[in-house]
Coordinates of C-alpha atoms and ligand atoms in Angstrom, one line a residue:
M1 CA -0.2 0.3 0.0
A2 CA 3.0 2.5 -0.9
G3 CA 1.2 5.8 -1.3
Y4 CA -0.2 5.9 1.7
S5 CA 0.5 7.7 4.6
R6 CA 2.2 6.2 7.5
S7 CA -0.6 5.3 10.0
I8 CA -3.1 4.1 7.0
R9 CA -0.6 1.9 6.4
D10 CA -0.7 0.7 9.4
L11 CA -4.3 0.8 9.7
I12 CA -4.4 -0.9 6.4
E13 CA -1.8 -3.8 8.2
L14 CA -3.2 -4.7 11.0
L15 CA -6.9 -4.6 9.6
T16 CA -6.3 -7.4 7.5
Q17 CA -4.8 -9.7 10.2
L18 CA -8.3 -10.2 11.4
P19 CA -10.4 -13.0 10.5
G20 CA -11.9 -12.8 6.9
I21 CA -10.5 -9.4 6.1
G22 CA -8.7 -9.0 3.1
P23 CA -5.9 -5.9 1.6
R24 CA -8.4 -5.3 0.0
T25 CA -11.4 -5.1 2.5
A26 CA -8.4 -3.3 4.9
E27 CA -7.8 -0.4 3.0
R28 CA -11.2 0.0 2.0
L29 CA -12.5 -0.1 5.9
S30 CA -9.2 2.6 7.1
L31 CA -10.2 4.8 4.3
Y32 CA -14.0 4.8 5.0
L33 CA -12.6 6.1 8.9
V34 CA -10.1 8.2 8.1
H35 CA -13.4 9.7 6.1
H36 CA -15.1 9.5 9.0
Q37 CA -13.8 10.7 12.8
P38 CA -15.9 10.9 14.6
Y39 CA -17.3 7.1 14.3
A40 CA -13.4 6.7 14.1
R41 CA -12.5 7.3 17.4
R42 CA -15.8 5.9 18.8
L43 CA -14.5 2.5 17.8
A44 CA -11.2 3.3 18.7
Q45 CA -13.0 3.6 22.4
A46 CA -14.8 0.9 21.8
I47 CA -11.9 -1.0 21.3
E48 CA -9.9 0.2 23.6
Q49 CA -12.4 -0.9 26.6
V50 CA -12.6 -4.8 25.4
A51 CA -9.6 -5.0 24.8
R52 CA -8.3 -2.9 28.6
R53 CA -12.0 -4.7 30.7
V54 CA -12.8 -8.4 29.2
R55 CA -10.9 -10.6 30.7
R56 CA -12.1 -14.9 31.3
C57 CA -14.9 -15.1 34.6
A58 CA -12.2 -17.2 37.1
I59 CA -15.2 -20.2 37.5
C60 CA -16.6 -20.7 34.1
N61 CA -14.8 -18.9 31.8
N62 CA -16.5 -16.5 30.0
F63 CA -16.2 -12.8 29.6
T64 CA -16.4 -10.6 32.2
E65 CA -15.3 -7.1 32.8
T66 CA -16.2 -5.3 36.0
E67 CA -15.7 -8.3 38.5
E68 CA -14.0 -11.3 38.3
I69 CA -16.8 -13.2 38.2
C70 CA -18.8 -13.0 35.8
E71 CA -23.1 -12.5 35.8
I72 CA -23.9 -15.7 35.5
C73 CA -22.3 -17.0 38.6
R74 CA -23.4 -14.5 40.4
D75 CA -26.6 -14.8 39.2
P76 CA -28.4 -16.1 42.2
N77 CA -31.1 -17.2 40.8
R78 CA -29.8 -19.4 38.7
D79 CA -29.5 -23.5 39.0
R80 CA -26.2 -23.8 40.8
T81 CA -27.0 -28.7 39.9
R82 CA -26.3 -28.7 36.3
I83 CA -23.4 -27.5 35.1
C84 CA -23.7 -27.1 30.6
V85 CA -19.7 -27.4 28.7
V86 CA -20.1 -25.1 26.0
E87 CA -16.6 -25.1 23.4
Q88 CA -17.0 -20.7 23.4
P89 CA -18.9 -18.2 24.6
R90 CA -20.5 -17.5 21.9
D91 CA -21.8 -20.9 22.5
L92 CA -23.5 -19.8 25.5
V93 CA -24.4 -16.4 24.0
V94 CA -26.5 -19.0 21.7
I95 CA -27.6 -21.3 24.4
E96 CA -29.0 -18.4 26.5
S97 CA -31.0 -17.1 23.9
S98 CA -33.0 -20.0 24.0
G99 CA -34.3 -19.4 27.2
A100 CA -34.2 -22.8 27.6
Y101 CA -32.0 -23.3 30.4
R102 CA -31.6 -21.8 34.0
G103 CA -27.9 -24.1 34.8
L104 CA -24.6 -22.7 34.7
Y105 CA -21.4 -22.9 32.9
H106 CA -18.2 -23.5 31.9
V107 CA -16.4 -22.5 28.6
L108 CA -13.8 -24.8 27.6
G109 CA -12.4 -22.7 25.0
G110 CA -12.9 -24.7 22.3
R111 CA -12.8 -27.9 21.5
I112 CA -9.5 -31.1 20.4
S113 CA -8.3 -30.1 17.0
P114 CA -5.0 -32.8 16.0
L115 CA -4.8 -31.2 12.3
E116 CA -6.5 -27.5 14.7
G117 CA -3.1 -28.3 17.2
V118 CA -5.7 -28.4 20.0
E119 CA -4.6 -30.4 22.4
P120 CA -7.1 -31.5 25.7
D121 CA -4.1 -29.3 27.8
H122 CA -5.4 -25.7 26.0
L123 CA -9.1 -26.3 27.2
S124 CA -10.0 -25.7 30.7
L125 CA -10.2 -29.1 31.5
D126 CA -8.4 -29.3 34.7
H127 CA -10.8 -26.4 36.0
L128 CA -13.9 -28.2 35.2
V129 CA -12.9 -31.6 36.8
K130 CA -11.6 -28.7 39.9
R131 CA -15.1 -27.0 39.4
I132 CA -17.0 -30.1 40.0
H133 CA -14.9 -31.5 42.9
D134 CA -15.2 -28.3 44.5
Q135 CA -19.3 -27.4 44.0
Q136 CA -21.1 -31.3 43.1
P137 CA -22.9 -30.5 40.8
E138 CA -25.9 -32.7 39.6
E139 CA -25.4 -33.2 36.1
I140 CA -23.2 -32.3 33.2
I141 CA -24.3 -31.3 30.0
L142 CA -22.0 -31.9 27.4
A143 CA -23.2 -29.4 24.8
T144 CA -20.2 -29.2 22.5
S145 CA -20.7 -28.7 18.7
P146 CA -22.7 -31.7 16.5
T147 CA -19.0 -32.0 14.4
T148 CA -16.0 -34.9 14.7
E149 CA -13.8 -33.0 16.7
G150 CA -17.4 -31.8 18.8
D151 CA -18.2 -35.6 19.7
T152 CA -14.2 -36.2 19.7
T153 CA -13.8 -33.3 22.3
A154 CA -17.4 -34.7 24.7
S155 CA -15.7 -37.9 24.9
Y156 CA -12.4 -37.4 25.9
I157 CA -14.9 -35.3 28.8
V158 CA -17.2 -38.6 29.4
E159 CA -13.4 -40.6 29.5
L160 CA -12.2 -37.9 32.4
L161 CA -15.0 -38.0 34.9
R162 CA -15.2 -41.0 34.7
D163 CA -15.1 -41.6 38.2
L164 CA -16.7 -38.7 39.5
P165 CA -19.8 -38.9 41.1
V166 CA -21.6 -37.0 38.9
Q167 CA -24.0 -37.2 35.9
I168 CA -22.6 -37.2 32.6
T169 CA -26.0 -36.2 29.7
R170 CA -25.3 -35.0 25.9
L171 CA -27.5 -32.4 24.3
A172 CA -30.2 -34.1 22.1
R173 CA -29.3 -35.1 17.9
G174 CA -31.2 -32.7 15.6
L175 CA -28.7 -29.6 15.3
V176 CA -27.4 -29.0 12.2
P177 CA -24.6 -31.7 12.1
G178 CA -20.5 -30.1 11.2
S179 CA -21.9 -27.3 12.4
G180 CA -21.5 -25.3 15.4
L181 CA -24.3 -24.5 17.5
E182 CA -24.7 -20.4 16.7
I183 CA -26.1 -21.8 13.8
A184 CA -29.0 -24.2 15.2
T185 CA -32.4 -22.6 16.1
A186 CA -34.3 -21.3 19.2
D187 CA -36.6 -24.0 18.5
M188 CA -33.8 -26.9 18.2
L189 CA -31.6 -25.9 20.9
V190 CA -34.9 -25.8 22.8
N191 CA -35.6 -29.5 21.5
A192 CA -31.9 -30.5 22.2
I193 CA -31.8 -29.4 25.9
R194 CA -34.7 -31.0 26.8
D195 CA -34.0 -34.2 25.3
R196 CA -31.3 -35.3 26.4
R197 CA -29.6 -37.9 27.2
P198 CA -27.4 -39.7 29.7
V199 CA -24.2 -40.8 28.1
E200 CA -23.4 -44.3 28.2
R201 CA -20.0 -44.8 30.9
P202 CA -18.2 -48.1 30.4
G203 CA -17.5 -49.5 33.9
R204 CA -20.2 -48.0 35.8
Ligands
ZN1 ZN1 -18.6 -17.0 35.7

């Protein structure tokens, strides 16, 4: 992008690092921001706030900002006997918006994927085990995505929790296979949560 001044070149370069943004789009967005300075300042502030304030909940690994513990973990009206295990915060948001679940969550931070170099160590699994020991919930609901990696992750967790006195259930099939939870409709999720089934655990 020779010909643009230094700060525009820097902005284009930074935007190109965002997922799904190529050099042409980055250039177009940068020029838009140059031409719309009040908006550019608001955007910069919003990005700064997110970067400075948002962190992970010390209990469930969801996003939180004003407190060390997220709103859901702090909410006294949630059902504390259930923990729903999801891959990412956006899966939690999808399940929350279905309105079908009032328990707690545990955000893994991804799913096991040898191809993408994601190993069990990269997920908040130790933390999940500790939580089950400490809080003694009655049920762990596995809501990993209906993909091969999601299934692998769910099987790994079943094995990991094998000796713990907690019931493990899995969302019912009926979600769109091969995709994330985010494309499921609210109805599909309501059904998948209502019709969740106990996971068979060998040796128990
Ligand atoms: Zn939390």
